[in-house]
Coordinates of C-alpha atoms and ligand atoms in Angstrom, one line a residue:
M1 CA -42.0 22.7 1.0
N2 CA -44.0 22.7 -2.2
Y3 CA -47.3 22.2 -0.4
D4 CA -49.0 22.1 2.9
V5 CA -51.1 19.1 1.9
I6 CA -50.8 16.5 -0.9
V7 CA -53.9 14.3 -1.3
I8 CA -53.3 11.0 -3.2
G9 CA -56.5 9.8 -5.0
A10 CA -59.4 12.0 -6.2
G11 CA -62.4 9.8 -5.3
P12 CA -65.1 11.1 -2.9
G13 CA -62.6 10.8 -0.1
G14 CA -59.7 12.5 -1.7
Y15 CA -61.3 15.2 -3.8
V16 CA -63.5 16.4 -0.9
A17 CA -60.5 16.4 1.5
A18 CA -58.5 18.5 -1.1
I19 CA -61.3 21.0 -1.5
R20 CA -61.8 21.4 2.3
C21 CA -58.0 21.8 2.9
A22 CA -57.9 24.5 0.3
Q23 CA -60.9 26.2 1.8
L24 CA -59.1 26.3 5.1
G25 CA -56.2 28.2 3.5
L26 CA -53.8 25.3 3.0
K27 CA -51.8 25.1 -0.2
T28 CA -53.1 21.8 -1.6
A29 CA -52.4 19.5 -4.5
C30 CA -54.3 16.3 -5.4
I31 CA -52.5 13.5 -7.3
E32 CA -54.8 11.4 -9.4
K33 CA -53.6 8.8 -11.9
S34 CA -56.8 8.4 -13.9
K35 CA -57.6 10.8 -16.8
T36 CA -60.7 12.0 -14.9
L37 CA -61.3 13.0 -11.3
G38 CA -64.0 11.5 -9.0
G39 CA -62.6 8.0 -8.4
T40 CA -64.6 4.8 -8.3
C41 CA -67.8 6.6 -7.2
L42 CA -68.1 8.9 -10.1
N43 CA -66.5 6.9 -12.9
V44 CA -67.4 3.3 -12.3
G45 CA -69.4 3.1 -9.1
C46 CA -72.3 5.1 -7.4
I47 CA -73.1 7.4 -10.3
P48 CA -73.1 5.1 -13.3
S49 CA -74.9 2.4 -11.4
K50 CA -77.6 4.8 -10.2
A51 CA -78.0 6.2 -13.7
L52 CA -78.6 2.7 -15.1
L53 CA -80.8 1.8 -12.2
H54 CA -83.0 4.8 -12.9
S55 CA -83.2 4.2 -16.6
S56 CA -83.9 0.5 -16.3
E57 CA -86.6 1.1 -13.7
R58 CA -88.3 3.5 -16.0
Y59 CA -88.3 0.9 -18.8
W60 CA -89.5 -1.9 -16.5
D61 CA -92.2 0.3 -14.9
T62 CA -93.5 1.5 -18.3
Q63 CA -93.8 -2.1 -19.5
K64 CA -95.2 -3.7 -16.4
H65 CA -97.0 -1.2 -14.2
L66 CA -98.5 1.7 -16.1
S67 CA -101.5 -0.2 -17.4
E68 CA -102.8 -0.8 -13.9
Q69 CA -103.1 3.0 -13.7
G70 CA -105.0 3.2 -16.9
I71 CA -102.0 4.4 -19.0
L72 CA -101.6 2.3 -22.1
V73 CA -98.3 2.5 -23.9
D74 CA -97.7 0.4 -27.0
G75 CA -94.4 -0.5 -28.6
V76 CA -92.0 0.2 -25.8
R77 CA -88.5 -0.7 -27.0
L78 CA -85.1 -0.6 -25.5
D79 CA -82.2 1.5 -27.0
F80 CA -79.5 0.1 -24.7
L81 CA -76.7 2.0 -26.3
Q82 CA -78.5 5.3 -25.7
M83 CA -79.1 4.3 -22.1
M84 CA -75.3 3.8 -21.8
R85 CA -74.6 7.1 -23.6
R86 CA -76.8 9.0 -21.1
K87 CA -74.9 7.4 -18.3
E88 CA -71.6 8.5 -19.8
T89 CA -72.9 12.1 -20.2
I90 CA -73.8 12.2 -16.5
I91 CA -70.4 10.9 -15.5
S92 CA -68.5 13.4 -17.7
G93 CA -70.6 16.3 -16.4
F94 CA -69.7 15.4 -12.8
T95 CA -66.0 14.7 -13.4
Q96 CA -65.6 18.0 -15.3
G97 CA -67.5 19.6 -12.4
I98 CA -64.9 18.5 -10.0
E99 CA -62.1 19.9 -12.2
G100 CA -64.1 23.2 -12.0
L101 CA -64.3 22.9 -8.2
F102 CA -60.5 22.3 -8.0
K103 CA -59.9 25.5 -10.1
K104 CA -62.3 27.5 -8.1
N105 CA -60.7 26.4 -4.8
K106 CA -57.1 26.6 -6.1
V107 CA -56.5 22.8 -5.7
E108 CA -53.7 21.8 -8.1
W109 CA -54.3 18.5 -9.9
I110 CA -51.1 16.6 -10.5
Q111 CA -52.0 14.0 -13.0
G112 CA -50.1 10.7 -12.7
E113 CA -49.4 7.8 -10.3
A114 CA -48.0 8.7 -6.9
H115 CA -45.1 6.8 -5.4
L116 CA -44.3 7.7 -1.8
K117 CA -40.6 8.1 -1.3
G118 CA -40.5 8.3 2.5
G119 CA -40.4 11.4 4.7
Y120 CA -42.1 14.4 3.1
F121 CA -41.6 13.3 -0.5
V122 CA -43.7 11.8 -3.2
E123 CA -42.8 11.1 -6.9
V124 CA -45.0 11.4 -9.9
A125 CA -43.7 10.6 -13.4
G126 CA -40.1 11.2 -12.3
Q127 CA -40.8 14.6 -10.6
T128 CA -40.5 14.9 -6.8
F129 CA -42.9 17.0 -4.7
E130 CA -42.6 17.9 -1.0
S131 CA -45.4 18.4 1.4
R132 CA -45.9 19.0 5.2
F133 CA -48.9 16.5 5.2
F134 CA -50.2 13.7 3.1
I135 CA -53.7 12.2 2.8
L136 CA -53.8 8.8 1.3
A137 CA -57.2 8.1 -0.4
T138 CA -56.4 5.5 -3.1
G139 CA -59.6 3.6 -2.6
S140 CA -60.4 0.0 -3.4
A141 CA -60.6 -2.6 -6.2
S142 CA -62.8 -5.6 -7.0
I143 CA -61.9 -8.9 -5.6
G144 CA -61.7 -11.6 -8.2
L145 CA -61.7 -15.4 -8.2
P146 CA -58.4 -17.1 -9.2
F147 CA -60.1 -19.6 -11.6
L148 CA -62.3 -16.9 -13.2
P149 CA -60.1 -13.9 -14.3
F150 CA -61.9 -10.8 -15.4
D151 CA -61.9 -10.1 -19.1
E152 CA -64.6 -7.4 -18.6
K153 CA -66.5 -8.7 -21.7
R154 CA -68.0 -11.9 -20.3
V155 CA -66.3 -12.3 -17.0
L156 CA -67.2 -9.0 -15.4
S157 CA -66.3 -7.0 -12.4
S158 CA -68.8 -4.2 -11.7
T159 CA -66.7 -1.9 -14.0
G160 CA -67.4 -4.3 -17.0
A161 CA -71.0 -4.8 -16.0
L162 CA -71.5 -1.0 -16.2
A163 CA -70.1 -0.8 -19.7
L164 CA -71.7 -3.7 -21.6
K165 CA -72.5 -3.3 -25.3
E166 CA -75.5 -5.5 -25.2
V167 CA -77.9 -7.0 -22.6
P168 CA -76.8 -10.6 -21.8
Q169 CA -79.5 -13.2 -22.2
K170 CA -78.4 -15.1 -19.1
L171 CA -76.4 -13.4 -16.4
L172 CA -74.9 -15.3 -13.4
I173 CA -73.9 -13.2 -10.5
I174 CA -71.5 -14.6 -7.9
G175 CA -72.2 -12.8 -4.6
A176 CA -75.6 -11.4 -3.7
G177 CA -74.2 -8.3 -1.9
V178 CA -75.0 -4.7 -2.7
I179 CA -73.3 -4.6 -6.1
G180 CA -74.9 -7.9 -7.1
V181 CA -78.5 -6.9 -6.2
E182 CA -78.1 -3.5 -7.8
L183 CA -76.6 -4.6 -11.1
G184 CA -78.7 -7.7 -11.1
S185 CA -81.8 -5.5 -10.9
V186 CA -80.6 -3.4 -13.9
Y187 CA -80.2 -6.4 -16.2
Q188 CA -83.2 -8.3 -15.0
R189 CA -85.3 -5.2 -15.8
L190 CA -83.7 -5.0 -19.2
G191 CA -84.5 -8.6 -20.1
S192 CA -81.7 -10.8 -18.8
E193 CA -82.4 -14.0 -16.8
V194 CA -80.5 -13.3 -13.6
Q195 CA -79.3 -15.9 -11.2
F196 CA -77.2 -15.5 -8.1
I197 CA -74.8 -17.9 -6.5
E198 CA -74.2 -16.7 -2.9
F199 CA -71.9 -18.3 -0.4
L200 CA -73.9 -17.4 2.7
D201 CA -77.5 -18.4 3.6
R202 CA -78.8 -14.9 3.0
I203 CA -78.3 -11.9 0.7
C204 CA -76.8 -8.5 1.6
P205 CA -75.1 -9.8 4.8
G206 CA -74.5 -6.2 6.1
F207 CA -78.2 -5.5 6.4
D208 CA -80.6 -6.4 9.2
L209 CA -81.9 -9.9 8.6
A210 CA -85.5 -8.7 8.1
L211 CA -84.3 -6.3 5.4
S212 CA -82.3 -9.0 3.7
K213 CA -85.2 -11.4 3.7
G214 CA -87.7 -8.8 2.6
L215 CA -85.5 -7.6 -0.2
Q216 CA -84.8 -11.2 -1.4
K217 CA -88.6 -11.8 -1.5
S218 CA -89.2 -8.7 -3.6
L219 CA -86.3 -9.5 -6.0
T220 CA -87.5 -13.1 -6.4
N221 CA -91.0 -11.8 -7.3
Q222 CA -89.3 -9.7 -10.0
G223 CA -87.8 -12.9 -11.5
M224 CA -84.3 -13.1 -10.0
V225 CA -83.2 -16.5 -8.8
F226 CA -81.1 -17.0 -5.7
H227 CA -78.9 -20.1 -5.0
L228 CA -77.9 -19.4 -1.4
S229 CA -75.3 -21.4 0.6
H230 CA -73.5 -22.3 -2.7
K231 CA -69.8 -22.2 -3.4
V232 CA -68.5 -22.0 -7.0
I233 CA -65.6 -24.5 -7.3
K234 CA -64.9 -24.5 -11.1
A235 CA -65.5 -22.4 -14.2
E236 CA -65.3 -23.3 -17.9
I237 CA -65.3 -20.6 -20.5
G238 CA -66.3 -21.8 -24.0
A239 CA -69.1 -20.7 -26.2
A240 CA -71.1 -20.3 -23.0
I241 CA -69.8 -19.9 -19.4
S242 CA -70.4 -22.8 -17.2
L243 CA -69.9 -22.7 -13.4
T244 CA -69.9 -25.7 -11.1
A245 CA -71.1 -25.0 -7.6
Q246 CA -71.6 -27.0 -4.5
G247 CA -74.6 -26.4 -2.2
E248 CA -77.6 -28.1 -0.6
G249 CA -75.6 -31.3 -0.5
K250 CA -75.2 -31.6 -4.2
T251 CA -73.1 -30.3 -7.1
S252 CA -74.8 -28.2 -9.8
V253 CA -73.8 -26.7 -13.1
F254 CA -75.0 -23.2 -14.1
T255 CA -74.5 -21.8 -17.6
A256 CA -74.7 -18.2 -18.8
D257 CA -73.6 -15.7 -21.4
A258 CA -71.9 -13.5 -18.9
V259 CA -70.9 -13.7 -15.2
L260 CA -70.5 -10.9 -12.8
V261 CA -68.1 -11.5 -9.9
A262 CA -69.3 -9.3 -7.0
I263 CA -67.8 -10.9 -3.9
G264 CA -66.5 -7.7 -2.3
R265 CA -63.7 -5.1 -2.7
K266 CA -60.2 -4.9 -1.2
P267 CA -58.1 -1.8 -0.3
Y268 CA -56.0 -0.6 -3.2
S269 CA -52.4 0.5 -2.7
A270 CA -50.5 -1.0 -5.6
N271 CA -47.2 0.8 -6.3
L272 CA -48.0 3.5 -3.7
G273 CA -44.8 2.7 -1.7
L274 CA -46.4 2.1 1.7
E275 CA -43.4 0.0 2.7
I276 CA -40.8 2.6 1.6
A277 CA -42.7 5.2 3.5
G278 CA -42.9 3.0 6.6
I279 CA -46.7 2.9 6.7
Q280 CA -48.2 -0.1 8.4
T281 CA -51.2 -2.1 7.2
T282 CA -53.8 -4.2 9.1
P283 CA -53.9 -8.0 8.7
K284 CA -56.7 -7.5 6.0
G285 CA -54.4 -5.1 4.0
F286 CA -56.1 -1.8 5.0
V287 CA -53.9 1.1 5.9
A288 CA -53.8 1.1 9.8
I289 CA -54.9 4.4 11.3
D290 CA -55.6 5.8 14.8
A291 CA -58.8 7.6 15.9
S292 CA -57.4 10.8 14.2
F293 CA -56.9 9.0 10.8
R294 CA -53.1 9.1 11.4
T295 CA -51.0 6.3 9.9
S296 CA -47.9 5.0 11.6
Q297 CA -46.2 8.1 10.1
P298 CA -47.8 11.0 12.0
H299 CA -47.8 13.4 9.0
V300 CA -49.5 10.9 6.8
F301 CA -53.3 10.4 7.1
A302 CA -55.5 7.8 5.4
I303 CA -59.2 7.8 4.6
G304 CA -62.0 6.1 2.6
D305 CA -62.0 2.6 1.2
L306 CA -58.3 2.3 1.9
V307 CA -59.0 2.1 5.7
E308 CA -61.3 -0.2 7.6
G309 CA -65.0 0.6 7.9
P310 CA -67.9 0.6 5.5
M311 CA -66.9 1.1 1.8
L312 CA -69.2 4.0 1.1
A313 CA -68.7 7.2 -0.7
H314 CA -70.3 9.4 2.0
K315 CA -68.2 7.7 4.7
A316 CA -65.1 8.5 2.6
S317 CA -66.1 12.1 2.1
E318 CA -66.9 12.7 5.8
E319 CA -63.5 11.3 6.7
G320 CA -61.9 13.6 4.1
I321 CA -63.5 16.6 5.7
A322 CA -62.6 15.5 9.2
V323 CA -58.9 15.1 8.2
A324 CA -58.8 18.5 6.5
E325 CA -60.3 20.1 9.6
L326 CA -57.7 18.3 11.8
I327 CA -54.8 19.5 9.6
G328 CA -56.4 23.0 9.6
G329 CA -56.3 23.1 13.4
H330 CA -59.9 22.3 14.2
C331 CA -61.4 19.4 16.3
P332 CA -63.9 17.6 14.1
T333 CA -66.1 14.7 15.2
L334 CA -67.3 11.9 13.0
D335 CA -70.2 9.7 14.3
Y336 CA -69.8 6.2 12.8
F337 CA -73.0 5.1 14.5
S338 CA -75.1 7.2 12.2
I339 CA -73.6 6.3 8.7
P340 CA -76.5 5.2 6.5
G341 CA -76.2 2.4 3.9
V342 CA -78.6 2.0 1.0
A343 CA -79.1 -0.6 -1.8
Y344 CA -80.8 1.2 -4.7
T345 CA -83.0 -1.8 -5.7
H346 CA -86.8 -1.7 -6.0
P347 CA -88.0 -1.3 -3.3
E348 CA -84.9 0.4 -1.9
A349 CA -83.3 -1.0 1.3
A350 CA -81.8 1.6 3.6
S351 CA -80.3 1.2 7.1
V352 CA -78.7 3.2 9.8
G353 CA -77.5 2.2 13.3
L354 CA -77.4 -1.3 14.6
T355 CA -79.0 -4.4 13.2
E356 CA -81.2 -6.6 15.4
E357 CA -78.4 -9.2 15.2
E358 CA -75.8 -6.7 16.4
I359 CA -78.0 -5.6 19.3
K360 CA -78.5 -9.2 20.4
T361 CA -74.7 -9.8 20.2
R362 CA -74.1 -6.8 22.4
G363 CA -76.6 -8.0 25.0
I364 CA -78.7 -4.8 24.9
S365 CA -82.3 -5.1 26.1
Y366 CA -84.3 -3.7 23.2
K367 CA -87.8 -3.4 21.6
S368 CA -88.5 -3.8 17.9
A369 CA -91.5 -2.6 15.9
L370 CA -92.4 -2.9 12.3
F371 CA -94.9 -0.8 10.3
P372 CA -95.8 -2.2 6.8
M373 CA -95.9 0.2 3.9
K374 CA -99.2 -1.3 2.7
A375 CA -100.8 0.5 5.7
N376 CA -99.3 3.9 4.6
S377 CA -101.7 6.0 2.5
R378 CA -99.1 7.6 0.2
A379 CA -97.6 4.2 -0.6
R380 CA -101.0 3.0 -1.7
C381 CA -101.6 6.1 -3.9
I382 CA -98.4 5.6 -5.7
G383 CA -98.6 1.8 -6.0
E384 CA -95.6 1.2 -3.7
E385 CA -97.0 -1.0 -1.0
E386 CA -94.0 -3.4 -0.7
G387 CA -91.8 -3.2 2.4
F388 CA -91.8 -1.8 5.9
V389 CA -90.1 0.5 8.4
K390 CA -88.5 -1.4 11.3
I391 CA -87.2 0.5 14.3
L392 CA -85.2 -0.8 17.2
A393 CA -84.8 1.1 20.5
D394 CA -83.4 0.5 23.9
A395 CA -86.1 -1.0 26.1
A396 CA -85.2 1.1 29.2
T397 CA -84.2 4.5 27.8
H398 CA -86.2 4.4 24.5
R399 CA -83.1 5.7 22.7
L400 CA -83.1 4.7 19.0
L401 CA -80.6 1.9 18.2
G402 CA -81.4 1.2 14.5
V403 CA -83.7 2.0 11.7
H404 CA -84.2 -0.3 8.7
I405 CA -86.4 0.6 5.8
L406 CA -87.5 -1.4 2.8
A407 CA -89.6 0.9 0.7
A408 CA -89.8 3.1 -2.4
N409 CA -87.5 6.1 -1.7
A410 CA -86.0 4.5 1.3
S411 CA -82.7 6.2 0.3
E412 CA -84.4 9.6 1.1
L413 CA -86.5 8.4 4.0
I414 CA -83.4 7.2 5.9
A415 CA -82.1 10.8 6.2
E416 CA -84.7 11.6 9.0
A417 CA -83.6 8.4 10.9
T418 CA -79.9 9.3 10.4
L419 CA -80.4 12.7 12.0
A420 CA -82.4 11.1 14.8
L421 CA -79.7 8.6 15.5
K422 CA -76.9 11.1 15.3
E423 CA -78.7 13.3 17.8
R424 CA -79.4 10.3 20.0
F425 CA -83.2 10.8 19.9
T426 CA -85.6 8.5 21.6
A427 CA -88.3 6.7 19.7
D428 CA -90.8 8.9 21.5
Q429 CA -89.2 12.1 20.0
L430 CA -89.6 10.6 16.6
A431 CA -93.2 9.5 17.3
E432 CA -94.1 13.0 18.5
T433 CA -92.7 14.7 15.4
C434 CA -95.4 16.0 13.0
H435 CA -95.1 14.4 9.5
A436 CA -96.8 15.8 6.4
H437 CA -99.8 13.8 5.2
P438 CA -99.9 11.8 3.0
T439 CA -96.2 10.9 2.9
L440 CA -94.1 7.8 3.0
S441 CA -92.3 9.3 6.0
E442 CA -95.5 8.8 8.1
A443 CA -94.5 5.1 8.2
I444 CA -91.5 6.2 10.3
K445 CA -93.7 8.0 12.8
E446 CA -96.1 5.0 13.0
A447 CA -93.2 2.5 13.6
A448 CA -91.9 4.8 16.3
L449 CA -95.4 5.0 17.9
A450 CA -95.6 1.2 17.7
L451 CA -92.6 0.8 19.9
F452 CA -93.8 2.2 23.2
K453 CA -97.4 3.3 22.5
E454 CA -99.6 2.1 19.7
P455 CA -99.7 2.9 16.0
I456 CA -102.8 4.7 14.7
H457 CA -103.2 3.1 11.3
L458 CA -102.6 -0.6 12.1
Ligands
FAD1 P1 -62.0 5.8 -4.8 O1 -63.3 6.4 -5.1 O2 -61.8 4.4 -5.1 O3 -60.9 6.7 -5.4 C1 -59.5 6.4 -5.3 C2 -58.8 7.1 -6.4 O4 -57.4 7.0 -6.2 C3 -59.0 6.6 -7.8 O5 -59.5 7.6 -8.6 C4 -57.7 6.0 -8.2 O6 -57.4 6.2 -9.6 C5 -56.7 6.9 -7.4 N1 -55.4 6.3 -7.2 C6 -55.2 5.0 -6.7 N2 -53.9 4.8 -6.5 C7 -53.3 6.0 -6.9 C8 -51.9 6.4 -7.0 N3 -50.9 5.7 -6.6 N4 -51.7 7.7 -7.5 C9 -52.7 8.5 -7.9 N5 -54.0 8.1 -7.8 C10 -54.3 6.9 -7.3 N6 -70.9 3.9 -2.3 C11 -72.0 4.6 -1.9 O7 -71.9 5.3 -0.9 N7 -73.2 4.7 -2.6 C12 -73.3 4.0 -3.8 O8 -74.4 4.0 -4.4 C13 -72.2 3.2 -4.2 N8 -72.3 2.5 -5.4 C14 -71.3 1.8 -5.8 C15 -71.4 1.1 -7.0 C16 -70.3 0.3 -7.5 C17 -70.5 -0.5 -8.7 C18 -69.1 0.3 -6.8 C19 -67.9 -0.4 -7.3 C20 -68.9 1.1 -5.6 C21 -70.0 1.8 -5.1 N9 -69.9 2.5 -3.9 C22 -71.0 3.2 -3.5 C23 -68.7 2.6 -3.1 C24 -67.9 3.9 -3.4 O9 -67.7 4.0 -4.8 C25 -66.6 3.9 -2.7 O10 -66.9 3.6 -1.3 C26 -65.9 5.2 -2.8 O11 -65.6 5.5 -4.1 C27 -64.6 5.2 -2.0 O12 -64.0 6.5 -2.2 P2 -62.4 6.7 -2.0 O13 -62.2 8.1 -2.2 O14 -62.0 6.0 -0.8 O15 -61.8 5.8 -3.2
NAI2 P1 -70.5 -7.1 -0.5 O1 -69.6 -7.3 0.6 O2 -71.7 -6.2 -0.3 O3 -71.2 -8.5 -1.0 C1 -70.4 -9.5 -1.4 C2 -71.2 -10.8 -1.3 O4 -70.5 -11.8 -1.9 C3 -71.6 -11.2 0.1 O5 -72.9 -11.6 0.2 C4 -70.7 -12.5 0.3 O6 -71.2 -13.4 1.2 C5 -70.6 -13.0 -1.1 N1 -69.4 -13.8 -1.4 C6 -68.1 -13.6 -1.0 N2 -67.3 -14.6 -1.5 C7 -68.1 -15.4 -2.3 C8 -67.9 -16.5 -3.1 N3 -66.6 -17.0 -3.2 N4 -68.9 -17.1 -3.7 C9 -70.2 -16.6 -3.6 N5 -70.4 -15.5 -2.8 C10 -69.4 -14.9 -2.2 O7 -69.6 -6.6 -1.7 P2 -70.0 -6.1 -3.1 O8 -71.4 -6.3 -3.4 O9 -68.9 -6.6 -4.0 O10 -69.7 -4.5 -2.9 C11 -68.4 -4.0 -2.5 C12 -68.6 -2.8 -1.8 O11 -69.1 -1.7 -2.6 C13 -69.5 -2.9 -0.6 O12 -68.8 -2.9 0.6 C14 -70.4 -1.7 -0.7 O13 -70.3 -1.0 0.5 C15 -70.0 -0.9 -1.8 N6 -71.1 -0.6 -2.7 C16 -72.1 0.2 -2.1 C17 -73.3 0.4 -2.8 C18 -74.3 1.3 -2.2 O14 -74.0 1.9 -1.2 N7 -75.5 1.4 -2.8 C19 -73.5 -0.1 -4.1 C20 -72.4 -1.0 -4.6 C21 -71.3 -1.2 -3.8

């Protein structure tokens, strides 16, 4: 055998799995076909989108909100290409960082596309490698619309939208999910007119309904326009792009300079050789695994976006660590109940545990409480009064079932709730925890108090 473990794909699932395998003393290689490590997350996903969200928020905030604090800034201008260059520098810093981590941990990077050959063999550029175990982590790809093929200049997937050369005057976004609202926020702040065409009657369908509605209200106040319950049926691409959609009992035509198709992602396993290797997939095309991440071939594991579950970088990484520990002879546990999800909009939307709709479907008897950020002193000091903390708990046991936050820094606030859910805390334990004053996190304590006692500041 050449290796103990070969990992295929160096996204946040694969590269983390490879490093952990090597740390556990396993001879490890990672096959990655791209020129850089880090996968979707580092190259065309989490990191570039968050860099642009930050820059665009600074630009927007400077223009719109500093004067109310007595700070007068004249002549604010946008250097969009510099904003993009900064994003590229951040990406290359991270991708090179992973190369460094591979060297430090003695993970060998085999550059090229992996083709499974069955049994213990994989081929890369005509060379065959043998390994005791394989971890498949080839991730996901954007879903397109058949009548609107991506050209990544005017018909964009998220990858194209993260690499534009100029800010489009009018941007249409098909799909008001997480990618849509994040990238829509970027371009709305930079001056685009942003309109969404969404199939469902709500935005961000994975979130608790109160969070979706609150977020939609905030984004609408920022100027974004949502056409919900609309279905695009035709596209014409000429000097402008024109989309015909049906909704609200009528047919409407929308025009734009660019269109972002953000209707979800699908597992990616092109040319991987799943069939040759005898690896089964689910009806939706994900690689089928058991509770130990094993595929239908017991020495082949699969993780991340390639398998069912939330398509999130931290979920992929946790699975990568768990599989490495399993191969290394340990007994890891992974708690899917406490995986947080965040939309990095303004305000941010963050969620962990069950939504109210899921709790109702399961027939659990529950209590819900909501504490508005405008009653939180820190939020008022920093001018971030939009949003709320909503907590759901079991009516009988008081055990926490879900926490949903719409607030500035919700992405950081959700960590406390995640720990509380992972440890199966009750709302009372959260309410009895001392929180520093003044902090946004006091809103979590107050919402927890509101569940079975009474909030102090409401
Ligand atoms: P990937 O990151 O997709 O990596 C798979 C790797 O496998 C790729 O590098 C690919 O080149 C390689 N590969 C594929 N086939 C082969 C082959 N045959 N041989 C060799 N290599 C191969 N998630 C979050 O948690 N937070 C966020 O803020 C966030 N923002 C996002 C923003 C955008 C615009 C997008 C598109 C996604 C975002 N995500 C976010 C989702 C996140 O990027 C994914 O969930 C995550 O990258 C999945 O990790 P993975 O390791 O499973 O796969
Ligand atoms: P999504 O599943 O979040 O949203 C897709 C949206 O498109 C849904 O609202 C859906 O109803 C709508 N839709 C589907 N088909 C449609 C059609 N034909 N016409 C109009 N609307 C349609 O998927 P999205 O936004 O593409 O993101 C993909 C994945 O990437 C997500 O699963 C998410 O987990 C991950 N991601 C995570 C981020 C984060 O954690 N901050 C940021 C960006 C992406």
